[in-house]
mmCIF file of C-alpha atoms and ligand atoms in Angstrom:
data_model
loop_
_atom_site.group_PDB
_atom_site.id
_atom_site.type_symbol
_atom_site.label_atom_id
_atom_site.label_comp_id
_atom_site.label_asym_id
_atom_site.label_seq_id
_atom_site.Cartn_x
_atom_site.Cartn_y
_atom_site.Cartn_z
ATOM 1 C CA MET V 1 -5.961 13.769 -0.818
ATOM 2 C CA GLU V 2 -6.880 10.360 1.652
ATOM 3 C CA LEU V 3 -6.975 6.153 1.608
ATOM 4 C CA HIS V 4 -9.697 4.181 3.009
ATOM 5 C CA PRO V 5 -10.367 0.758 2.386
ATOM 6 C CA LEU V 6 -12.959 0.738 -0.877
ATOM 7 C CA ARG V 7 -15.328 -2.617 -1.550
ATOM 8 C CA VAL V 8 -15.362 -3.484 -4.854
ATOM 9 C CA ALA V 9 -18.410 -4.015 -6.103
ATOM 10 C CA GLU V 10 -18.568 -5.521 -8.663
ATOM 11 C CA VAL V 11 -15.718 -7.008 -11.709
ATOM 12 C CA ALA V 12 -17.243 -6.283 -15.045
ATOM 13 C CA PRO V 13 -15.621 -6.425 -18.410
ATOM 14 C CA VAL V 14 -15.817 -4.468 -21.297
ATOM 15 C CA THR V 15 -13.972 -5.601 -23.851
ATOM 16 C CA ASP V 16 -11.521 -8.889 -24.086
ATOM 17 C CA ASP V 17 -8.841 -6.617 -22.930
ATOM 18 C CA SER V 18 -10.889 -4.242 -20.552
ATOM 19 C CA VAL V 19 -12.664 -5.092 -16.760
ATOM 20 C CA ALA V 20 -14.901 -2.286 -15.419
ATOM 21 C CA ILE V 21 -13.902 -2.177 -11.379
ATOM 22 C CA THR V 22 -16.694 0.140 -9.355
ATOM 23 C CA PHE V 23 -16.640 0.620 -5.577
ATOM 24 C CA ASP V 24 -18.595 0.093 -3.295
ATOM 25 C CA VAL V 25 -18.398 4.139 -0.790
ATOM 26 C CA PRO V 26 -19.926 4.052 2.373
ATOM 27 C CA ASP V 27 -21.857 6.819 3.211
ATOM 28 C CA GLU V 28 -19.956 8.023 5.947
ATOM 29 C CA LEU V 29 -17.748 8.506 2.876
ATOM 30 C CA ARG V 30 -19.282 9.338 0.257
ATOM 31 C CA ASP V 31 -18.276 13.865 0.619
ATOM 32 C CA ALA V 32 -14.871 12.436 0.132
ATOM 33 C CA TYR V 33 -15.436 10.553 -2.899
ATOM 34 C CA ASP V 34 -17.453 12.907 -5.016
ATOM 35 C CA PHE V 35 -15.689 13.682 -7.975
ATOM 36 C CA ALA V 36 -15.646 16.222 -10.708
ATOM 37 C CA HIS V 37 -15.708 14.800 -14.544
ATOM 38 C CA GLY V 38 -12.117 13.720 -15.930
ATOM 39 C CA GLN V 39 -10.932 12.707 -12.227
ATOM 40 C CA HIS V 40 -9.473 10.146 -11.151
ATOM 41 C CA LEU V 41 -8.423 7.542 -8.049
ATOM 42 C CA VAL V 42 -4.347 6.233 -7.104
ATOM 43 C CA LEU V 43 -5.728 2.517 -6.467
ATOM 44 C CA VAL V 44 -3.509 0.450 -3.880
ATOM 45 C CA ARG V 45 -2.373 -3.348 -4.757
ATOM 46 C CA GLU V 46 0.321 -4.989 -1.725
ATOM 47 C CA ALA V 47 2.510 -7.532 -4.135
ATOM 48 C CA GLY V 48 5.749 -8.927 -3.010
ATOM 49 C CA GLY V 49 6.421 -6.903 -0.272
ATOM 50 C CA GLU V 50 6.590 -3.691 -2.691
ATOM 51 C CA GLU V 51 3.511 -1.628 -2.707
ATOM 52 C CA LEU V 52 2.262 -0.884 -6.033
ATOM 53 C CA ARG V 53 0.355 2.543 -7.197
ATOM 54 C CA ARG V 54 -1.316 3.143 -9.580
ATOM 55 C CA THR V 55 -4.060 5.530 -11.404
ATOM 56 C CA TYR V 56 -6.906 4.950 -13.163
ATOM 57 C CA SER V 57 -10.020 7.578 -14.661
ATOM 58 C CA ILE V 58 -13.534 7.974 -13.529
ATOM 59 C CA CYS V 59 -15.359 6.295 -16.494
ATOM 60 C CA ALA V 60 -18.658 8.243 -14.977
ATOM 61 C CA PRO V 61 -20.482 11.351 -14.828
ATOM 62 C CA ALA V 62 -20.014 14.047 -12.635
ATOM 63 C CA GLY V 63 -22.880 13.928 -10.156
ATOM 64 C CA SER V 64 -23.897 9.632 -10.476
ATOM 65 C CA GLY V 65 -23.633 8.377 -7.095
ATOM 66 C CA THR V 66 -21.116 5.630 -8.762
ATOM 67 C CA LEU V 67 -17.351 5.232 -8.831
ATOM 68 C CA ARG V 68 -16.893 2.874 -11.514
ATOM 69 C CA VAL V 69 -12.728 2.447 -13.408
ATOM 70 C CA ALA V 70 -12.065 0.797 -15.631
ATOM 71 C CA VAL V 71 -9.538 -0.596 -16.620
ATOM 72 C CA LYS V 72 -6.970 -2.166 -19.221
ATOM 73 C CA ARG V 73 -4.848 -5.587 -19.270
ATOM 74 C CA LEU V 74 -1.547 -4.596 -20.107
ATOM 75 C CA GLU V 75 0.716 -8.042 -20.679
ATOM 76 C CA GLY V 76 3.276 -8.849 -17.691
ATOM 77 C CA GLY V 77 1.730 -5.255 -16.319
ATOM 78 C CA ALA V 78 1.985 -5.711 -12.360
ATOM 79 C CA PHE V 79 -1.929 -3.642 -11.537
ATOM 80 C CA SER V 80 -3.826 -4.515 -14.258
ATOM 81 C CA SER V 81 -2.840 -8.019 -15.434
ATOM 82 C CA TRP V 82 -3.638 -9.028 -11.924
ATOM 83 C CA ALA V 83 -6.556 -6.341 -12.252
ATOM 84 C CA HIS V 84 -8.197 -9.010 -14.700
ATOM 85 C CA SER V 85 -7.732 -13.013 -13.441
ATOM 86 C CA ASP V 86 -7.144 -12.045 -9.591
ATOM 87 C CA LEU V 87 -9.659 -8.510 -8.387
ATOM 88 C CA ARG V 88 -12.885 -10.251 -7.859
ATOM 89 C CA ALA V 89 -16.343 -8.641 -5.501
ATOM 90 C CA GLY V 90 -16.154 -7.756 -2.606
ATOM 91 C CA ASP V 91 -12.270 -7.776 -2.555
ATOM 92 C CA VAL V 92 -10.900 -4.457 -0.171
ATOM 93 C CA LEU V 93 -8.418 -2.322 -2.078
ATOM 94 C CA ASP V 94 -6.822 0.841 -0.982
ATOM 95 C CA VAL V 95 -8.408 3.601 -2.794
ATOM 96 C CA MET V 96 -7.428 7.419 -3.071
ATOM 97 C CA THR V 97 -9.652 9.991 -3.134
ATOM 98 C CA PRO V 98 -10.098 11.306 -6.571
ATOM 99 C CA GLY V 99 -8.125 14.039 -7.662
ATOM 100 C CA GLY V 100 -6.402 15.382 -11.250
ATOM 101 C CA ARG V 101 -7.149 18.545 -13.126
ATOM 102 C CA PHE V 102 -8.466 16.829 -16.671
ATOM 103 C CA THR V 103 -11.858 19.049 -15.887
ATOM 104 C CA THR V 104 -13.390 22.253 -16.526
ATOM 105 C CA ALA V 105 -16.470 24.257 -14.711
ATOM 106 C CA LEU V 106 -19.629 23.789 -15.935
ATOM 107 C CA ASP V 107 -23.517 26.152 -16.331
ATOM 108 C CA PRO V 108 -26.772 25.037 -17.838
ATOM 109 C CA ALA V 109 -25.681 28.537 -19.434
ATOM 110 C CA HIS V 110 -23.368 27.730 -21.634
ATOM 111 C CA ARG V 111 -23.346 26.686 -25.033
ATOM 112 C CA ARG V 112 -20.568 25.905 -26.142
ATOM 113 C CA ARG V 113 -18.735 23.771 -28.157
ATOM 114 C CA TYR V 114 -16.535 20.764 -26.668
ATOM 115 C CA ALA V 115 -14.070 18.406 -29.063
ATOM 116 C CA ALA V 116 -12.354 15.854 -27.289
ATOM 117 C CA ILE V 117 -9.621 13.171 -29.192
ATOM 118 C CA ALA V 118 -9.214 9.573 -27.282
ATOM 119 C CA ALA V 119 -6.805 6.288 -28.113
ATOM 120 C CA GLY V 120 -7.827 3.401 -25.921
ATOM 121 C CA SER V 121 -8.185 3.259 -22.561
ATOM 122 C CA GLY V 122 -8.384 6.915 -23.279
ATOM 123 C CA ILE V 123 -12.024 7.380 -23.332
ATOM 124 C CA THR V 124 -12.261 6.391 -19.234
ATOM 125 C CA PRO V 125 -12.197 10.600 -18.229
ATOM 126 C CA ILE V 126 -13.182 11.477 -22.042
ATOM 127 C CA LEU V 127 -16.274 9.132 -21.520
ATOM 128 C CA SER V 128 -17.454 11.092 -17.825
ATOM 129 C CA ILE V 129 -16.840 14.132 -19.851
ATOM 130 C CA ALA V 130 -18.998 13.916 -22.564
ATOM 131 C CA ALA V 131 -21.763 12.208 -20.172
ATOM 132 C CA THR V 132 -21.205 15.115 -17.990
ATOM 133 C CA ILE V 133 -21.234 17.743 -20.504
ATOM 134 C CA LEU V 134 -24.512 16.658 -22.690
ATOM 135 C CA GLU V 135 -26.512 16.410 -18.984
ATOM 136 C CA ARG V 136 -25.226 19.580 -17.120
ATOM 137 C CA GLU V 137 -24.935 22.682 -20.422
ATOM 138 C CA PRO V 138 -28.141 21.803 -22.051
ATOM 139 C CA ASP V 139 -27.410 23.863 -24.865
ATOM 140 C CA SER V 140 -23.813 22.827 -25.928
ATOM 141 C CA GLU V 141 -22.179 20.349 -28.258
ATOM 142 C CA VAL V 142 -18.928 18.046 -27.744
ATOM 143 C CA ALA V 143 -17.806 15.833 -30.936
ATOM 144 C CA LEU V 144 -15.514 12.529 -30.182
ATOM 145 C CA ALA V 145 -12.766 11.437 -32.464
ATOM 146 C CA TYR V 146 -12.398 8.509 -30.641
ATOM 147 C CA GLY V 147 -9.368 6.083 -31.918
ATOM 148 C CA ASN V 148 -9.047 1.534 -31.403
ATOM 149 C CA ARG V 149 -7.498 -0.957 -33.288
ATOM 150 C CA THR V 150 -11.205 -2.826 -34.524
ATOM 151 C CA SER V 151 -14.559 -2.762 -33.621
ATOM 152 C CA GLY V 152 -14.716 -5.015 -31.131
ATOM 153 C CA SER V 153 -11.269 -2.902 -29.293
ATOM 154 C CA ILE V 154 -13.512 -0.330 -28.765
ATOM 155 C CA MET V 155 -14.132 0.702 -24.464
ATOM 156 C CA PHE V 156 -17.586 1.594 -23.596
ATOM 157 C CA LEU V 157 -19.088 1.619 -26.745
ATOM 158 C CA GLU V 158 -22.861 1.011 -26.083
ATOM 159 C CA GLU V 159 -22.486 3.696 -23.690
ATOM 160 C CA LEU V 160 -21.306 5.902 -26.540
ATOM 161 C CA GLU V 161 -24.162 4.893 -28.806
ATOM 162 C CA ASP V 162 -26.641 5.655 -26.198
ATOM 163 C CA LEU V 163 -25.040 9.115 -25.918
ATOM 164 C CA LYS V 164 -25.853 9.163 -29.668
ATOM 165 C CA ASP V 165 -29.353 8.458 -29.278
ATOM 166 C CA ARG V 166 -30.484 10.427 -26.069
ATOM 167 C CA HIS V 167 -27.733 13.384 -28.363
ATOM 168 C CA PRO V 168 -28.305 13.059 -31.879
ATOM 169 C CA GLN V 169 -28.317 16.837 -32.244
ATOM 170 C CA ARG V 170 -25.884 17.223 -29.666
ATOM 171 C CA PHE V 171 -22.902 14.242 -30.073
ATOM 172 C CA GLN V 172 -20.779 13.186 -32.273
ATOM 173 C CA LEU V 173 -18.749 10.689 -32.103
ATOM 174 C CA PHE V 174 -15.783 10.184 -35.177
ATOM 175 C CA HIS V 175 -14.839 5.991 -34.270
ATOM 176 C CA VAL V 176 -10.599 5.583 -35.776
ATOM 177 C CA LEU V 177 -9.649 2.556 -36.306
ATOM 178 C CA SER V 178 -7.110 1.432 -37.943
ATOM 179 C CA ARG V 179 -6.950 -1.665 -38.723
ATOM 180 C CA GLU V 180 -10.048 -2.706 -39.371
ATOM 181 C CA PRO V 181 -12.306 -0.917 -42.961
ATOM 182 C CA GLN V 182 -14.839 1.723 -42.117
ATOM 183 C CA PRO V 183 -16.892 4.209 -45.523
ATOM 184 C CA ALA V 184 -14.312 6.922 -44.877
ATOM 185 C CA GLU V 185 -11.166 6.936 -46.041
ATOM 186 C CA LEU V 186 -10.555 9.598 -43.234
ATOM 187 C CA LEU V 187 -12.085 7.382 -40.870
ATOM 188 C CA SER V 188 -9.915 4.157 -41.789
ATOM 189 C CA GLY V 189 -6.446 3.974 -40.715
ATOM 190 C CA ARG V 190 -4.009 5.577 -36.770
ATOM 191 C CA LEU V 191 -5.102 8.915 -35.487
ATOM 192 C CA ASP V 192 -1.943 9.928 -35.522
ATOM 193 C CA ARG V 193 -0.339 13.677 -36.142
ATOM 194 C CA GLU V 194 -1.657 13.590 -40.371
ATOM 195 C CA ARG V 195 -4.723 12.775 -39.618
ATOM 196 C CA LEU V 196 -5.629 14.871 -36.826
ATOM 197 C CA ALA V 197 -4.432 17.240 -38.628
ATOM 198 C CA ARG V 198 -6.930 16.378 -41.476
ATOM 199 C CA PHE V 199 -10.283 16.531 -38.766
ATOM 200 C CA PHE V 200 -8.720 19.609 -38.118
ATOM 201 C CA ASP V 201 -9.575 20.985 -41.800
ATOM 202 C CA THR V 202 -12.745 19.420 -42.019
ATOM 203 C CA LEU V 203 -14.914 17.539 -38.959
ATOM 204 C CA LEU V 204 -12.861 19.385 -35.985
ATOM 205 C CA LEU V 205 -12.515 23.288 -37.047
ATOM 206 C CA PRO V 206 -10.317 24.326 -34.025
ATOM 207 C CA ASP V 207 -11.850 27.275 -34.873
ATOM 208 C CA GLU V 208 -14.832 26.346 -33.418
ATOM 209 C CA VAL V 209 -14.144 24.926 -30.378
ATOM 210 C CA ASP V 210 -14.150 27.007 -26.837
ATOM 211 C CA GLU V 211 -12.487 23.539 -24.827
ATOM 212 C CA TRP V 212 -10.424 20.274 -26.389
ATOM 213 C CA PHE V 213 -9.722 17.410 -24.099
ATOM 214 C CA LEU V 214 -6.476 14.847 -24.962
ATOM 215 C CA CYS V 215 -6.722 11.465 -23.795
ATOM 216 C CA GLY V 216 -4.141 8.810 -24.218
ATOM 217 C CA PRO V 217 -0.629 8.520 -25.128
ATOM 218 C CA LEU V 218 2.244 10.240 -25.092
ATOM 219 C CA GLU V 219 3.192 10.612 -28.639
ATOM 220 C CA LEU V 220 -0.319 11.036 -30.330
ATOM 221 C CA ILE V 221 -1.909 13.844 -27.542
ATOM 222 C CA GLU V 222 1.568 15.434 -27.669
ATOM 223 C CA GLY V 223 1.223 14.926 -31.952
ATOM 224 C CA ALA V 224 -2.288 17.251 -31.399
ATOM 225 C CA ARG V 225 -1.978 19.757 -28.674
ATOM 226 C CA ALA V 226 1.118 20.985 -30.541
ATOM 227 C CA LEU V 227 -1.645 21.451 -33.965
ATOM 228 C CA LEU V 228 -3.872 22.659 -32.363
ATOM 229 C CA ARG V 229 -0.577 25.449 -30.714
ATOM 230 C CA GLU V 230 0.533 25.744 -34.577
ATOM 231 C CA ARG V 231 -3.692 26.562 -35.285
ATOM 232 C CA GLY V 232 -3.803 29.362 -32.648
ATOM 233 C CA VAL V 233 -5.003 27.801 -30.014
ATOM 234 C CA PRO V 234 -4.512 29.152 -27.021
ATOM 235 C CA GLY V 235 -2.697 26.721 -24.430
ATOM 236 C CA GLU V 236 -5.460 27.734 -21.912
ATOM 237 C CA ARG V 237 -8.350 26.413 -23.995
ATOM 238 C CA ILE V 238 -6.500 22.744 -24.386
ATOM 239 C CA HIS V 239 -6.697 19.542 -21.493
ATOM 240 C CA ARG V 240 -4.037 16.813 -21.948
ATOM 241 C CA GLU V 241 -4.284 13.530 -19.648
ATOM 242 C CA VAL V 242 -0.939 11.560 -19.831
ATOM 243 C CA PHE V 243 -1.613 8.308 -19.449
ATOM 244 C CA HIS V 244 2.454 6.551 -19.761
ATOM 245 C CA ALA V 245 5.481 8.712 -20.164
ATOM 246 C CA ASP V 246 8.930 6.000 -19.921
ATOM 247 C CA ARG V 247 10.419 7.296 -16.888
ATOM 248 C CA PRO V 248 14.198 8.721 -18.339
ATOM 249 C CA ALA V 249 16.645 7.108 -16.840
ATOM 250 C CA PRO V 250 19.020 8.112 -13.593
ATOM 251 C CA ALA V 251 21.665 8.475 -16.802
ATOM 252 C CA ALA V 252 19.353 11.278 -18.915
ATOM 253 C CA ARG V 253 18.114 12.536 -14.389
ATOM 254 C CA ALA V 254 21.762 12.948 -14.038
ATOM 255 C CA ALA V 255 23.047 14.505 -17.993
ATOM 256 C CA ALA V 256 19.566 17.115 -17.455
ATOM 257 C CA ALA V 257 21.265 17.908 -13.916
ATOM 258 C CA ARG V 258 24.629 19.080 -15.507
ATOM 259 C CA ALA V 259 23.646 20.935 -18.345
ATOM 260 C CA ALA V 260 20.791 23.305 -16.397
ATOM 261 C CA ALA V 261 23.288 24.164 -14.296
ATOM 262 C CA ALA V 262 25.945 24.330 -17.520
ATOM 263 C CA GLY V 263 23.184 26.754 -18.088
ATOM 264 C CA ASP V 264 22.333 29.382 -15.969
ATOM 265 C CA GLY V 265 26.378 29.166 -14.461
ATOM 266 C CA ARG V 266 25.210 27.513 -10.857
ATOM 267 C CA ALA V 267 27.039 24.552 -9.549
ATOM 268 C CA GLN V 268 23.222 23.677 -8.738
ATOM 269 C CA THR V 269 23.363 20.307 -8.927
ATOM 270 C CA GLU V 270 26.342 19.719 -6.142
ATOM 271 C CA GLY V 271 25.395 19.818 -1.370
ATOM 272 C CA ALA V 272 21.984 19.346 -0.563
ATOM 273 C CA ALA V 273 19.133 21.703 0.338
ATOM 274 C CA THR V 274 17.359 22.372 3.720
ATOM 275 C CA VAL V 275 13.613 21.622 1.921
ATOM 276 C CA THR V 276 10.721 22.334 4.165
ATOM 277 C CA ALA V 277 7.516 20.486 3.029
ATOM 278 C CA VAL V 278 3.971 22.125 4.132
ATOM 279 C CA LEU V 279 2.076 19.009 4.264
ATOM 280 C CA GLY V 280 -1.528 18.281 6.272
ATOM 281 C CA GLY V 281 -0.928 21.363 8.055
ATOM 282 C CA ARG V 282 2.641 19.906 9.202
ATOM 283 C CA ALA V 283 5.785 21.037 8.650
ATOM 284 C CA SER V 284 8.311 18.617 8.001
ATOM 285 C CA THR V 285 12.703 20.407 7.146
ATOM 286 C CA LEU V 286 14.828 17.885 6.500
ATOM 287 C CA SER V 287 18.218 18.016 3.771
ATOM 288 C CA VAL V 288 18.164 17.248 0.113
ATOM 289 C CA PRO V 289 20.614 16.389 -2.599
ATOM 290 C CA ARG V 290 20.490 18.790 -5.727
ATOM 291 C CA ALA V 291 21.240 15.657 -7.908
ATOM 292 C CA GLY V 292 19.643 12.182 -8.063
ATOM 293 C CA GLU V 293 17.149 12.218 -5.011
ATOM 294 C CA THR V 294 13.722 14.104 -5.631
ATOM 295 C CA ILE V 295 11.676 16.002 -3.186
ATOM 296 C CA LEU V 296 9.061 13.445 -3.010
ATOM 297 C CA ASP V 297 11.305 10.610 -2.867
ATOM 298 C CA ALA V 298 13.429 12.882 0.358
ATOM 299 C CA LEU V 299 10.299 13.503 1.827
ATOM 300 C CA LEU V 300 8.408 9.981 1.840
ATOM 301 C CA ALA V 301 11.189 9.282 4.058
ATOM 302 C CA VAL V 302 10.822 10.936 7.153
ATOM 303 C CA ARG V 303 6.352 11.281 5.822
ATOM 304 C CA SER V 304 5.251 9.002 4.179
ATOM 305 C CA ASP V 305 1.035 10.411 4.133
ATOM 306 C CA ALA V 306 3.280 12.249 1.202
ATOM 307 C CA PRO V 307 0.747 11.589 -1.935
ATOM 308 C CA TYR V 308 1.972 9.695 -4.981
ATOM 309 C CA ALA V 309 1.248 7.605 -7.490
ATOM 310 C CA CYS V 310 3.471 7.095 -11.257
ATOM 311 C CA LYS V 311 6.561 8.818 -9.460
ATOM 312 C CA GLY V 312 7.001 9.582 -14.116
ATOM 313 C CA GLY V 313 5.777 13.305 -14.123
ATOM 314 C CA VAL V 314 1.808 12.280 -16.424
ATOM 315 C CA CYS V 315 -1.040 11.342 -12.633
ATOM 316 C CA GLY V 316 -0.150 14.701 -10.605
ATOM 317 C CA THR V 317 -0.472 13.208 -7.770
ATOM 318 C CA CYS V 318 2.736 14.799 -5.398
ATOM 319 C CA ARG V 319 2.000 18.035 -7.691
ATOM 320 C CA CYS V 320 2.622 20.642 -4.626
ATOM 321 C CA ARG V 321 3.778 24.510 -4.924
ATOM 322 C CA VAL V 322 7.084 26.126 -3.932
ATOM 323 C CA VAL V 323 6.323 29.107 -2.080
ATOM 324 C CA ALA V 324 9.524 29.755 -1.445
ATOM 325 C CA GLY V 325 13.403 29.394 -3.183
ATOM 326 C CA GLU V 326 13.229 28.127 -6.365
ATOM 327 C CA THR V 327 13.182 24.271 -8.165
ATOM 328 C CA ARG V 328 14.048 22.824 -11.024
ATOM 329 C CA MET V 329 11.797 19.470 -12.374
ATOM 330 C CA ASP V 330 13.182 16.531 -14.629
ATOM 331 C CA LEU V 331 9.615 16.900 -16.745
ATOM 332 C CA SER V 332 6.656 17.765 -16.291
ATOM 333 C CA TYR V 333 3.363 16.243 -18.197
ATOM 334 C CA ALA V 334 0.476 17.091 -15.828
ATOM 335 C CA LEU V 335 1.021 20.489 -15.398
ATOM 336 C CA GLU V 336 -1.005 23.174 -17.592
ATOM 337 C CA GLU V 337 1.317 25.599 -18.546
ATOM 338 C CA ALA V 338 -0.569 28.244 -15.866
ATOM 339 C CA GLU V 339 0.619 26.094 -13.169
ATOM 340 C CA ILE V 340 3.536 25.551 -13.875
ATOM 341 C CA ASP V 341 4.138 30.194 -13.922
ATOM 342 C CA SER V 342 1.509 30.144 -10.810
ATOM 343 C CA GLY V 343 4.989 28.094 -8.757
ATOM 344 C CA PHE V 344 3.551 24.756 -8.901
ATOM 345 C CA VAL V 345 5.653 21.846 -9.995
ATOM 346 C CA LEU V 346 5.622 17.707 -9.141
ATOM 347 C CA ALA V 347 7.735 17.232 -6.374
ATOM 348 C CA CYS V 348 8.636 13.264 -8.085
ATOM 349 C CA GLN V 349 10.393 15.416 -10.624
ATOM 350 C CA ALA V 350 11.036 18.069 -8.602
ATOM 351 C CA HIS V 351 15.278 19.018 -7.415
ATOM 352 C CA PRO V 352 16.488 21.803 -5.316
ATOM 353 C CA VAL V 353 18.348 24.330 -6.820
ATOM 354 C CA SER V 354 18.874 27.178 -3.889
ATOM 355 C CA ASP V 355 20.152 26.734 -0.345
ATOM 356 C CA THR V 356 16.270 26.107 0.450
ATOM 357 C CA VAL V 357 13.686 25.221 -1.051
ATOM 358 C CA THR V 358 9.413 25.953 0.496
ATOM 359 C CA VAL V 359 6.566 23.654 -1.081
ATOM 360 C CA ASP V 360 3.480 23.965 -0.045
ATOM 361 C CA PHE V 361 1.124 20.599 -0.650
ATOM 362 C CA ASP V 362 -1.445 21.911 0.798
ATOM 363 C CA GLN V 363 -2.240 24.709 -1.969
HETATM 364 C C1 FAD M 1 -4.065 10.040 -14.942
HETATM 365 C C2 FAD M 1 -4.044 8.396 -15.696
HETATM 366 C C3 FAD M 1 -4.929 8.568 -15.620
HETATM 367 C C4 FAD M 1 -4.840 6.748 -15.936
HETATM 368 N N1 FAD M 1 -6.717 6.243 -16.588
HETATM 369 C C5 FAD M 1 -6.552 4.506 -17.135
HETATM 370 C C6 FAD M 1 -7.065 4.301 -17.118
HETATM 371 O O1 FAD M 1 -8.807 5.219 -16.415
HETATM 372 N N2 FAD M 1 -6.923 3.060 -17.361
HETATM 373 C C7 FAD M 1 -6.291 2.274 -17.754
HETATM 374 O O2 FAD M 1 -6.691 1.061 -18.276
HETATM 375 N N3 FAD M 1 -4.965 2.554 -17.639
HETATM 376 C C8 FAD M 1 -4.675 4.583 -17.185
HETATM 377 N N4 FAD M 1 -3.594 4.606 -16.823
HETATM 378 C C9 FAD M 1 -2.759 4.255 -16.678
HETATM 379 C C10 FAD M 1 -2.595 2.640 -15.733
HETATM 380 O O3 FAD M 1 -2.385 4.279 -14.156
HETATM 381 C C11 FAD M 1 -1.461 1.891 -15.528
HETATM 382 O O4 FAD M 1 -1.068 2.522 -15.628
HETATM 383 C C12 FAD M 1 -1.725 0.854 -16.284
HETATM 384 O O5 FAD M 1 -2.541 -0.097 -16.053
HETATM 385 C C13 FAD M 1 -0.121 -0.223 -16.200
HETATM 386 O O6 FAD M 1 -0.216 -0.785 -14.739
HETATM 387 P P1 FAD M 1 0.325 -2.071 -15.264
HETATM 388 O O7 FAD M 1 0.664 -2.348 -13.461
HETATM 389 O O8 FAD M 1 -0.871 -2.955 -15.377
HETATM 390 O O9 FAD M 1 1.566 -1.468 -15.607
HETATM 391 P P2 FAD M 1 3.786 -1.988 -15.033
HETATM 392 O O10 FAD M 1 3.117 -3.113 -14.631
HETATM 393 O O11 FAD M 1 3.263 -0.665 -14.657
HETATM 394 O O12 FAD M 1 4.237 -1.775 -16.423
HETATM 395 C C14 FAD M 1 4.276 -3.305 -17.216
HETATM 396 C C15 FAD M 1 4.892 -2.077 -18.782
HETATM 397 O O13 FAD M 1 3.813 -0.892 -20.148
HETATM 398 C C16 FAD M 1 4.382 -0.266 -19.916
HETATM 399 N N5 FAD M 1 3.408 0.319 -19.137
HETATM 400 C C17 FAD M 1 2.777 0.591 -18.122
HETATM 401 N N6 FAD M 1 1.367 1.645 -18.436
HETATM 402 C C18 FAD M 1 1.057 1.667 -19.693
HETATM 403 C C19 FAD M 1 -0.002 2.618 -19.622
HETATM 404 N N7 FAD M 1 -0.921 3.571 -19.835
HETATM 405 N N8 FAD M 1 0.944 2.065 -21.646
HETATM 406 C C20 FAD M 1 1.372 1.803 -22.259
HETATM 407 N N9 FAD M 1 2.203 1.158 -21.376
HETATM 408 C C21 FAD M 1 2.730 1.363 -20.772
HETATM 409 C C22 FAD M 1 6.100 -0.921 -18.984
HETATM 410 O O14 FAD M 1 6.768 0.859 -19.126
HETATM 411 C C23 FAD M 1 6.208 -1.494 -19.034
HETATM 412 O O15 FAD M 1 6.945 -1.857 -20.055
HETATM 413 C C24 FAD M 1 -3.872 6.414 -16.597
HETATM 414 C C25 FAD M 1 -3.116 6.609 -15.670
HETATM 415 C C26 FAD M 1 -2.326 8.058 -15.587
HETATM 416 C C27 FAD M 1 -1.514 9.224 -15.140
HETATM 417 S S1 FES M 2 3.868 11.369 -8.337
HETATM 418 FE FE1 FES M 2 2.780 11.323 -10.599
HETATM 419 S S2 FES M 2 3.589 13.014 -11.923
HETATM 420 FE FE2 FES M 2 4.085 11.923 -9.132
#
């Protein structure tokens, strides 16, 4: 993944508290910014001498040629508030080439049923996924349960209604509103675990769904995933994208490290290990403490090209594979079970355990 300066073509309001940002992509970078439905971009901004990196899902269909994200304003949010008040067409931002694996391979011969659960700004990748599936798989169906407070806070309401009008038999859309009564009781209230369970009993029967896409706050996603797993849905059929998780405080990290050490009887939190990182075809070897600093933080001191954004274990930008030695992670919301089984880790959450470790960012 590489960063390139891209010109903002348009900043357009989506709701009172969200804007869509469209970028101009020069011809020579078209291939680099080609994206799959569900992927995201990392946008970079300098503020007070500090570099802010934030991840935003692409909310346009794959193959459309439109590179667009939507940003919901958070009170006091360093990037999102600025994007609302100060960002203008003509400004130039550093934008990372598309990344993420919140997607699935499509085939016009598929006859599948996909279901998505989203809340608030979690609709952004789902809009891209739904529109792309409906376009590319003419025999497949998509059902979406989308939670918001009121109808005024629904992002991309018109585009969703338009999708429904164009594919009335293949796109089912359930708006769930927590602060506005709806004709059906099931659709009035918070899209919480209890309401999801009722959806899974009635409108979204897990047995009839081939693949699930969950996107929104951590609590909703973890709740939905746990319910689906309880109902026998295999983990590999549940895709999830977490937008935010609070980072454990350093004390919690140290406690986790001590607990890990006590758990298997080795003094793996003491001293430093020798870590070799392969990145862009070039290997760098460095000393990394077993506790405290992560492999990513240590690597950034010598390789400023190391990929990252959130440093909180949610965006997956720092994903790499452990090809030799052993590491442990503080947490991970961005890796599928199969990826962890194949040796992938998040460098921003990883600490060395063995004396020597080799991680490969190019895999
Ligand atoms: C894979 C991925 C895709 C994302 N896609 C989108 C998207 O399409 N649209 C979008 O608007 N956002 C998206 N986000 C969230 C986005 O990256 C930022 O976290 C968000 O815009 C807040 O950044 P900020 O600088 O404004 O807030 P900050 O200054 O970083 O944080 C301000 C306060 O809000 C809290 N906070 C930070 N992020 C969130 C959040 N998402 N929800 C609740 N509280 C939060 C912080 O803990 C802090 O207290 C995505 C995140 C990920 C990991
Ligand atoms: S930088 Fe986001 S998961 Fe590591």
